[in-house]
Amino acid sequence: PAAVEAARQEVAGMSIKEMKQLIEANGLDHSTCVEKADLSALAVKVKLSSSKRKPRRKERPQGPPKNEFCSCWQFLLPEAAPVWYSSKIGAGTGDDLHGKPAPDGSLFLLGHVEVAVPDQEMANTFFNTGCGFGVSTRSTDQAMLMNAGASQIHLKIKEGGRPQKWPGDIRFWVDNIQTTYDLMTAIEGGTKLKFVQEYGSGINGGEFSMKMLDPWEANFYVLTEAPKEWPDRLRQIGCEAASMKSNVVALSDVGVKTRTAEDSAAMGNFYKHFFKAPITVTENSCMVHFSPAPELHQTLSFVKDDSCPAYSDLGSICFYLKSRDAFQESFTKCMAAGIVEAPSTLGEASASQEFVVRAVVDPESKRELLPVRNVVRLAEHKDCLVI
C-alpha cells in the first residue's frame, strides 16, 4: 500500500540514532533489534501507527472516573498527542435538534433496539470494552442488554447464526469521545480488526464523532459527545446503578434508510396515526420525536437513501407511552388495523403493560412498509429505566 511505501521511504532517510529516538518516543523497546533492518521495520510500524492515530487534547475535561476494563488492553492505548481541533472542545449543542427541546406531545422514550448477534464474547468486546456501553444486570445467556442511560441495545445471542442488520445508523451520546477513541484503539489493536470506519465533526459537542461497524459487518453505530455538562443530567433521567460510570449516556437517534421520500413520510405517519406522535417532515425524511426529560430529545429518523438495503430480518424496536389512556387508545387502533401480534385483548395488554405490533404499515392502505416489530410499552412497565 502507498502508506507503507511512504513510511519505508521516510525511515530510509533516518539515521540509526533517529530511528531509536522515534521508537523510544512512542514508548517501545528496540533492545531486541540487532540488525539495522530490524530497527527499520519497527520504525516503519511506528510511523504507520502514528499516521492512523486520531489527535487528542493534552488534558481531558472533567468527566467520568477512569474506565475499568481488562488490564490486558492497557498496553494498547495510544500515547497523548497535540491539541487538535480545540475550537470544538466544550462546544454547545450546535444546530442539531437533539440538543434542543422536543416538540410537545413527543412519545415518552425510545427504549431499545434489538438485533441478533452470532458471538457473545465478541459482542462484549465490541460493545462493552470498545464502545463503552454498560452491561445490564438483567442480561442472560440468551441476550446481552447494553445500557445507554435510560435506553439499551438488546443483543440476542444466536451462536454461529447470522447477525440481523438494522437498515440505518444508530447514534449514541457519550460522556467523553476521547475515551471512546482510546477504547476502540485498544480493541482494534488486540483483535486485529478494523471497527472505526470514519471520523466526523462533533455533532453536539466534543472534537469529533466516530462511526463504527460491528464485528460482523452488519450494523453501523455513530458515537458523538453529548453537550458539555449534560452527561450527569442524562444519567439522572434513568440508568442502572451498575452503569452510572459508563461512557455511553444516551440513545440519540435510530436511523432507517428508505427507498423513496414518500416511504419516509408514510413510515412517520404510522407513528402519528397510531400513537399520536409529533413528526417532522422534510423533502426526503421524516422524524418521530421522543422525550422523557428536557435534556433528552430522541428521534426515529426515516431518510431516503439510494443505498437502502432490502428489508429482511431486521430485529425490533421498543418505545414507551406515558399515559395509560394513550396506551389503551393506541392498542385499540392497532388491533382494529389488524397489526397487533400479541396479546389478543386489551385486558391482557393493560395487565402486561405491553403489546407488539408486527410491522410498520401505511395507515391508509395498510401496506407493509417496514418489517420491524414494534414493542409498545407503558412508562410504568418494569423494564422502563426512567426514574
Short mmCIF file of C-alpha atoms in Angstrom, two decimals:
data_model
loop_
_atom_site.label_atom_id
_atom_site.label_comp_id
_atom_site.label_asym_id
_atom_site.label_seq_id
_atom_site.Cartn_x
_atom_site.Cartn_y
_atom_site.Cartn_z
CA PRO A 1 0.00 0.00 0.00
CA ALA A 2 1.04 3.61 -0.60
CA ALA A 3 1.10 4.41 3.12
CA VAL A 4 3.56 1.56 3.80
CA GLU A 5 5.85 2.60 0.96
CA ALA A 6 5.80 6.23 2.12
CA ALA A 7 6.73 5.16 5.66
CA ARG A 8 9.58 3.00 4.35
CA GLN A 9 11.00 5.86 2.29
CA GLU A 10 10.82 8.23 5.26
CA VAL A 11 12.57 5.75 7.56
CA ALA A 12 15.22 5.00 4.91
CA GLY A 13 16.41 8.58 5.23
CA MET A 14 16.84 8.35 9.01
CA SER A 15 19.99 7.55 10.94
CA ILE A 16 20.08 4.71 13.47
CA LYS A 17 20.02 7.28 16.27
CA GLU A 18 16.94 8.99 14.79
CA MET A 19 15.15 5.67 14.45
CA LYS A 20 15.87 4.78 18.07
CA GLN A 21 14.62 8.19 19.23
CA LEU A 22 11.41 7.73 17.23
CA ILE A 23 10.79 4.28 18.72
CA GLU A 24 11.56 5.40 22.26
CA ALA A 25 9.30 8.46 21.91
CA ASN A 26 6.44 6.07 21.24
CA GLY A 27 7.15 4.03 24.35
CA LEU A 28 8.53 0.95 22.57
CA ASP A 29 11.64 -1.11 23.24
CA HIS A 30 14.25 -1.53 20.49
CA SER A 31 16.76 -3.55 22.51
CA THR A 32 15.90 -6.75 20.63
CA CYS A 33 16.65 -5.12 17.26
CA VAL A 34 20.11 -6.49 16.50
CA GLU A 35 20.26 -5.63 12.81
CA LYS A 36 19.53 -2.25 11.24
CA ALA A 37 16.82 -3.93 9.17
CA ASP A 38 15.02 -4.92 12.39
CA LEU A 39 15.23 -1.36 13.65
CA SER A 40 13.93 -0.04 10.34
CA ALA A 41 10.99 -2.42 10.36
CA LEU A 42 10.00 -1.33 13.86
CA ALA A 43 10.34 2.34 12.93
CA VAL A 44 8.06 1.78 9.91
CA LYS A 45 5.42 0.25 12.17
CA VAL A 46 5.67 3.26 14.48
CA LYS A 47 5.23 5.63 11.54
CA LEU A 48 2.17 3.77 10.30
CA SER A 49 0.65 3.65 13.78
CA SER A 50 1.20 7.39 14.25
CA SER A 51 -0.40 8.23 10.91
CA LYS A 52 -3.58 6.37 11.88
CA ARG A 53 -3.85 7.96 15.27
CA LYS A 54 -6.60 10.50 15.87
CA PRO A 55 -5.09 13.60 17.53
CA ARG A 56 -6.04 14.13 21.14
CA ARG A 57 -6.05 17.04 23.52
CA LYS A 58 -3.34 17.09 26.17
CA GLU A 59 -5.69 17.31 29.09
CA ARG A 60 -9.09 15.69 29.46
CA PRO A 61 -12.03 17.72 30.68
CA GLN A 62 -13.60 16.80 33.99
CA GLY A 63 -15.54 13.65 33.23
CA PRO A 64 -16.27 10.17 34.47
CA PRO A 65 -13.77 8.21 36.56
CA LYS A 66 -11.13 6.19 34.81
CA ASN A 67 -12.61 3.44 32.67
CA GLU A 68 -12.45 -0.02 34.10
CA PHE A 69 -11.60 -2.73 31.63
CA CYS A 70 -9.31 -5.71 31.46
CA SER A 71 -5.71 -4.69 32.11
CA CYS A 72 -4.58 -6.72 29.13
CA TRP A 73 -5.90 -3.88 26.91
CA GLN A 74 -3.97 -1.18 28.74
CA PHE A 75 -0.71 -1.53 26.85
CA LEU A 76 -2.53 -0.93 23.57
CA LEU A 77 -3.82 2.53 24.45
CA PRO A 78 -2.29 5.35 22.36
CA GLU A 79 0.08 7.97 23.70
CA ALA A 80 -1.09 11.56 24.20
CA ALA A 81 -0.85 13.77 21.13
CA PRO A 82 -1.03 17.51 20.50
CA VAL A 83 -4.18 19.59 20.86
CA TRP A 84 -6.40 19.21 17.82
CA TYR A 85 -9.50 20.98 16.75
CA SER A 86 -9.57 22.91 20.02
CA SER A 87 -12.40 25.11 18.86
CA LYS A 88 -14.66 22.11 19.20
CA ILE A 89 -13.77 21.39 22.81
CA GLY A 90 -16.71 22.08 25.06
CA ALA A 91 -18.87 23.08 22.10
CA GLY A 92 -22.54 23.60 22.62
CA THR A 93 -25.43 21.84 21.00
CA GLY A 94 -24.89 23.41 17.58
CA ASP A 95 -27.66 23.17 15.01
CA ASP A 96 -28.50 19.54 15.72
CA LEU A 97 -32.06 19.28 17.02
CA HIS A 98 -31.14 16.63 19.62
CA GLY A 99 -29.63 19.35 21.74
CA LYS A 100 -32.89 21.28 21.69
CA PRO A 101 -36.26 20.61 23.41
CA ALA A 102 -38.54 18.05 21.75
CA PRO A 103 -41.98 19.08 20.43
CA ASP A 104 -44.94 18.99 22.80
CA GLY A 105 -46.63 15.60 22.86
CA SER A 106 -43.47 13.65 21.99
CA LEU A 107 -43.63 9.95 22.77
CA PHE A 108 -42.13 9.13 26.14
CA LEU A 109 -38.97 7.11 25.46
CA LEU A 110 -37.15 5.31 22.67
CA GLY A 111 -36.29 2.34 24.85
CA HIS A 112 -34.21 -0.14 22.88
CA VAL A 113 -33.25 -1.61 19.54
CA GLU A 114 -32.83 -5.39 19.39
CA VAL A 115 -30.65 -7.25 16.89
CA ALA A 116 -29.29 -10.79 16.86
CA VAL A 117 -25.52 -11.38 17.02
CA PRO A 118 -23.62 -14.65 16.47
CA ASP A 119 -20.86 -14.38 19.09
CA GLN A 120 -21.39 -13.33 22.72
CA GLU A 121 -17.71 -12.91 23.54
CA MET A 122 -17.04 -10.68 20.55
CA ALA A 123 -20.23 -8.72 21.26
CA ASN A 124 -18.96 -7.96 24.76
CA THR A 125 -15.56 -6.92 23.41
CA PHE A 126 -17.05 -4.52 20.86
CA PHE A 127 -19.96 -3.00 22.78
CA ASN A 128 -18.70 -3.06 26.36
CA THR A 129 -14.90 -2.89 26.15
CA GLY A 130 -14.75 -0.87 22.93
CA CYS A 131 -17.77 1.39 22.66
CA GLY A 132 -18.17 1.80 26.42
CA PHE A 133 -21.71 0.55 26.98
CA GLY A 134 -22.54 -0.69 30.45
CA VAL A 135 -23.72 -4.29 30.71
CA SER A 136 -27.16 -4.61 32.29
CA THR A 137 -27.57 -6.80 35.35
CA ARG A 138 -30.64 -8.18 33.57
CA SER A 139 -28.55 -9.77 30.81
CA THR A 140 -28.86 -13.52 30.31
CA ASP A 141 -27.09 -16.21 28.29
CA GLN A 142 -29.71 -15.65 25.59
CA ALA A 143 -29.49 -11.85 25.43
CA MET A 144 -26.95 -9.21 26.38
CA LEU A 145 -28.54 -5.89 27.32
CA MET A 146 -26.16 -2.98 26.80
CA ASN A 147 -27.03 0.17 28.74
CA ALA A 148 -27.04 3.65 27.25
CA GLY A 149 -28.51 5.68 30.09
CA ALA A 150 -32.27 5.16 30.06
CA SER A 151 -32.10 3.20 26.78
CA GLN A 152 -30.41 -0.01 25.67
CA ILE A 153 -29.27 -2.18 22.80
CA HIS A 154 -30.57 -5.74 23.16
CA LEU A 155 -28.21 -8.28 21.62
CA LYS A 156 -30.00 -11.57 21.10
CA ILE A 157 -27.36 -14.31 21.12
CA LYS A 158 -27.50 -16.78 18.23
CA GLU A 159 -24.14 -18.52 18.45
CA GLY A 160 -22.91 -19.29 14.96
CA GLY A 161 -26.03 -17.80 13.35
CA ARG A 162 -26.46 -14.84 11.04
CA PRO A 163 -26.46 -11.32 12.50
CA GLN A 164 -29.52 -9.16 12.00
CA LYS A 165 -28.96 -5.97 10.01
CA TRP A 166 -30.60 -2.72 11.05
CA PRO A 167 -31.32 -0.61 7.92
CA GLY A 168 -29.60 2.58 9.08
CA ASP A 169 -27.18 4.15 11.55
CA ILE A 170 -27.85 4.14 15.30
CA ARG A 171 -26.44 7.15 17.14
CA PHE A 172 -25.47 7.42 20.79
CA TRP A 173 -24.19 10.19 23.04
CA VAL A 174 -21.05 9.55 25.07
CA ASP A 175 -19.59 11.41 28.01
CA ASN A 176 -16.08 11.68 26.53
CA ILE A 177 -15.33 10.91 22.89
CA GLN A 178 -11.63 10.66 23.75
CA THR A 179 -12.43 7.70 25.98
CA THR A 180 -14.26 6.06 23.08
CA TYR A 181 -11.25 6.62 20.86
CA ASP A 182 -8.89 5.11 23.43
CA LEU A 183 -11.01 2.02 23.92
CA MET A 184 -11.63 1.42 20.21
CA THR A 185 -7.90 1.82 19.51
CA ALA A 186 -7.25 -0.79 22.16
CA ILE A 187 -9.60 -3.45 20.84
CA GLU A 188 -8.60 -2.83 17.23
CA GLY A 189 -5.01 -3.48 18.27
CA GLY A 190 -5.97 -6.56 20.25
CA THR A 191 -8.32 -8.16 17.71
CA LYS A 192 -6.55 -7.00 14.53
CA LEU A 193 -9.98 -5.95 13.21
CA LYS A 194 -10.99 -2.50 11.95
CA PHE A 195 -14.14 -1.17 13.62
CA VAL A 196 -13.80 2.60 13.16
CA GLN A 197 -14.94 3.43 9.63
CA GLU A 198 -14.72 7.21 9.72
CA TYR A 199 -14.32 10.27 11.90
CA GLY A 200 -16.71 13.18 11.52
CA SER A 201 -17.21 16.57 13.11
CA GLY A 202 -18.55 16.70 16.65
CA ILE A 203 -22.33 16.71 16.27
CA ASN A 204 -23.41 18.08 19.63
CA GLY A 205 -20.02 18.92 21.12
CA GLY A 206 -16.57 17.46 21.55
CA GLU A 207 -13.83 17.20 18.99
CA PHE A 208 -15.16 14.56 16.62
CA SER A 209 -17.69 11.80 16.14
CA MET A 210 -16.88 8.18 15.33
CA LYS A 211 -18.74 5.83 13.02
CA MET A 212 -18.20 2.17 13.84
CA LEU A 213 -19.04 -1.05 12.02
CA ASP A 214 -19.71 -4.04 14.26
CA PRO A 215 -17.52 -7.17 14.13
CA TRP A 216 -19.91 -8.96 11.75
CA GLU A 217 -20.06 -6.02 9.31
CA ALA A 218 -23.81 -5.85 9.83
CA ASN A 219 -24.61 -2.58 11.63
CA PHE A 220 -23.23 0.93 11.94
CA TYR A 221 -23.12 2.83 15.22
CA VAL A 222 -22.26 6.52 15.49
CA LEU A 223 -20.90 7.81 18.80
CA THR A 224 -20.66 11.53 19.47
CA GLU A 225 -20.02 13.56 22.59
CA ALA A 226 -23.06 14.85 24.49
CA PRO A 227 -23.35 18.61 25.03
CA LYS A 228 -20.99 19.87 27.71
CA GLU A 229 -22.16 19.29 31.29
CA TRP A 230 -25.11 17.15 30.14
CA PRO A 231 -23.87 13.58 30.85
CA ASP A 232 -24.65 13.61 34.59
CA ARG A 233 -28.09 15.09 33.90
CA LEU A 234 -28.73 12.39 31.30
CA ARG A 235 -27.77 9.66 33.76
CA GLN A 236 -30.17 11.12 36.30
CA ILE A 237 -33.07 10.60 33.88
CA GLY A 238 -32.64 6.89 34.37
CA CYS A 239 -29.77 4.42 34.41
CA GLU A 240 -28.94 1.15 36.09
CA ALA A 241 -26.70 1.72 39.11
CA ALA A 242 -24.02 -0.57 37.70
CA SER A 243 -23.73 1.60 34.56
CA MET A 244 -23.71 5.06 36.12
CA LYS A 245 -19.99 5.40 35.26
CA SER A 246 -20.27 4.04 31.72
CA ASN A 247 -19.16 6.31 28.91
CA VAL A 248 -22.29 5.84 26.75
CA VAL A 249 -25.01 8.01 28.28
CA ALA A 250 -27.96 8.09 25.85
CA LEU A 251 -29.56 6.78 22.68
CA SER A 252 -29.94 9.83 20.44
CA ASP A 253 -31.25 8.69 17.05
CA VAL A 254 -32.26 5.47 15.31
CA GLY A 255 -31.98 5.85 11.56
CA VAL A 256 -33.87 3.88 8.92
CA LYS A 257 -33.00 4.16 5.23
CA THR A 258 -35.94 4.26 2.82
CA ARG A 259 -36.28 3.88 -0.91
CA THR A 260 -38.42 6.96 -1.54
CA ALA A 261 -39.35 10.22 0.17
CA GLU A 262 -42.96 9.01 0.08
CA ASP A 263 -41.99 5.93 2.10
CA SER A 264 -40.21 8.14 4.64
CA ALA A 265 -43.34 10.22 5.14
CA ALA A 266 -45.61 7.18 5.26
CA MET A 267 -43.46 5.50 7.93
CA GLY A 268 -43.56 8.64 10.04
CA ASN A 269 -47.32 8.87 9.58
CA PHE A 270 -47.62 5.36 11.00
CA TYR A 271 -46.44 6.67 14.38
CA LYS A 272 -48.52 9.82 14.06
CA HIS A 273 -51.71 7.94 13.25
CA PHE A 274 -51.49 5.03 15.68
CA PHE A 275 -49.61 6.68 18.56
CA LYS A 276 -50.24 10.43 18.10
CA ALA A 277 -46.53 11.11 17.80
CA PRO A 278 -45.38 14.52 16.59
CA ILE A 279 -43.36 14.19 13.38
CA THR A 280 -41.15 16.50 11.33
CA VAL A 281 -41.33 16.03 7.56
CA THR A 282 -38.69 17.38 5.18
CA GLU A 283 -38.14 16.85 1.47
CA ASN A 284 -36.53 13.42 1.86
CA SER A 285 -37.01 12.50 5.52
CA CYS A 286 -39.41 12.19 8.40
CA MET A 287 -38.52 12.19 12.10
CA VAL A 288 -40.59 10.85 15.00
CA HIS A 289 -39.88 12.54 18.34
CA PHE A 290 -39.39 11.10 21.84
CA SER A 291 -38.51 12.82 25.11
CA PRO A 292 -38.62 11.55 28.71
CA ALA A 293 -36.99 14.76 30.03
CA PRO A 294 -35.92 18.19 28.70
CA GLU A 295 -32.29 17.09 28.35
CA LEU A 296 -33.07 14.07 26.17
CA HIS A 297 -34.61 14.58 22.73
CA GLN A 298 -34.57 11.31 20.78
CA THR A 299 -35.66 10.61 17.22
CA LEU A 300 -36.57 7.76 14.95
CA SER A 301 -35.50 9.05 11.54
CA PHE A 302 -36.68 7.76 8.17
CA VAL A 303 -34.40 9.05 5.41
CA LYS A 304 -34.47 8.46 1.65
CA ASP A 305 -31.15 6.88 0.72
CA ASP A 306 -30.02 5.31 -2.54
CA SER A 307 -28.11 2.69 -0.52
CA CYS A 308 -31.31 1.48 1.18
CA PRO A 309 -30.99 -2.30 1.61
CA ALA A 310 -33.70 -4.88 1.04
CA TYR A 311 -35.67 -5.20 4.27
CA SER A 312 -35.25 -8.65 5.76
CA ASP A 313 -34.87 -10.00 9.32
CA LEU A 314 -34.42 -6.55 10.86
CA GLY A 315 -34.92 -7.16 14.55
CA SER A 316 -37.21 -4.97 16.66
CA ILE A 317 -37.59 -1.60 18.36
CA CYS A 318 -39.20 -0.71 21.69
CA PHE A 319 -40.73 2.57 22.81
CA TYR A 320 -42.80 3.76 25.75
CA LEU A 321 -46.04 5.73 26.03
CA LYS A 322 -46.52 7.98 29.04
CA SER A 323 -50.21 7.61 29.91
CA ARG A 324 -52.47 4.60 30.28
CA ASP A 325 -55.14 6.32 28.18
CA ALA A 326 -52.69 6.80 25.30
CA PHE A 327 -51.54 3.19 25.64
CA GLN A 328 -55.08 1.79 25.51
CA GLU A 329 -56.14 4.05 22.63
CA SER A 330 -53.10 3.00 20.60
CA PHE A 331 -53.75 -0.68 21.26
CA THR A 332 -57.38 -0.30 20.12
CA LYS A 333 -56.32 1.43 16.87
CA CYS A 334 -53.63 -1.15 16.10
CA MET A 335 -56.00 -4.05 16.83
CA ALA A 336 -58.62 -2.58 14.51
CA ALA A 337 -55.99 -2.34 11.77
CA GLY A 338 -55.06 -5.99 12.26
CA ILE A 339 -51.41 -5.32 13.05
CA VAL A 340 -51.19 -6.47 16.69
CA GLU A 341 -49.07 -9.60 17.03
CA ALA A 342 -49.73 -10.11 20.75
CA PRO A 343 -51.58 -10.13 23.09
CA SER A 344 -55.06 -10.62 21.71
CA THR A 345 -57.11 -8.47 24.11
CA LEU A 346 -56.92 -5.01 25.66
CA GLY A 347 -57.19 -6.56 29.11
CA GLU A 348 -54.09 -8.66 28.58
CA ALA A 349 -52.18 -5.70 27.12
CA SER A 350 -53.15 -3.49 30.04
CA ALA A 351 -52.13 -6.15 32.56
CA SER A 352 -48.72 -6.73 30.96
CA GLN A 353 -48.32 -3.03 30.09
CA GLU A 354 -47.06 -4.11 26.68
CA PHE A 355 -48.20 -5.12 23.20
CA VAL A 356 -46.34 -5.94 19.99
CA VAL A 357 -47.06 -4.57 16.51
CA ARG A 358 -45.84 -6.88 13.77
CA ALA A 359 -44.62 -4.18 11.31
CA VAL A 360 -44.79 -0.55 10.26
CA VAL A 361 -47.66 -0.14 7.80
CA ASP A 362 -49.22 2.62 5.72
CA PRO A 363 -52.07 3.98 7.88
CA GLU A 364 -54.37 4.30 4.84
CA SER A 365 -53.66 1.29 2.63
CA LYS A 366 -52.30 -0.96 5.43
CA ARG A 367 -49.46 -1.85 3.05
CA GLU A 368 -46.44 -3.14 4.96
CA LEU A 369 -43.64 -0.59 4.78
CA LEU A 370 -41.04 -1.89 7.20
CA PRO A 371 -40.96 -5.44 8.67
CA VAL A 372 -39.76 -4.29 12.09
CA ARG A 373 -41.57 -5.48 15.20
CA ASN A 374 -42.55 -2.57 17.47
CA VAL A 375 -42.74 -3.38 21.16
CA VAL A 376 -45.04 -0.75 22.71
CA ARG A 377 -44.92 -0.34 26.48
CA LEU A 378 -46.46 1.82 29.16
CA ALA A 379 -44.00 4.03 31.04
CA GLU A 380 -44.90 2.12 34.21
CA HIS A 381 -43.50 -1.11 32.72
CA LYS A 382 -40.96 -2.86 34.95
CA ASP A 383 -38.23 -2.59 32.33
CA CYS A 384 -38.51 1.18 31.90
CA LEU A 385 -35.37 2.70 33.36
CA VAL A 386 -36.67 6.26 33.63
CA ILE A 387 -36.91 7.30 37.27
#
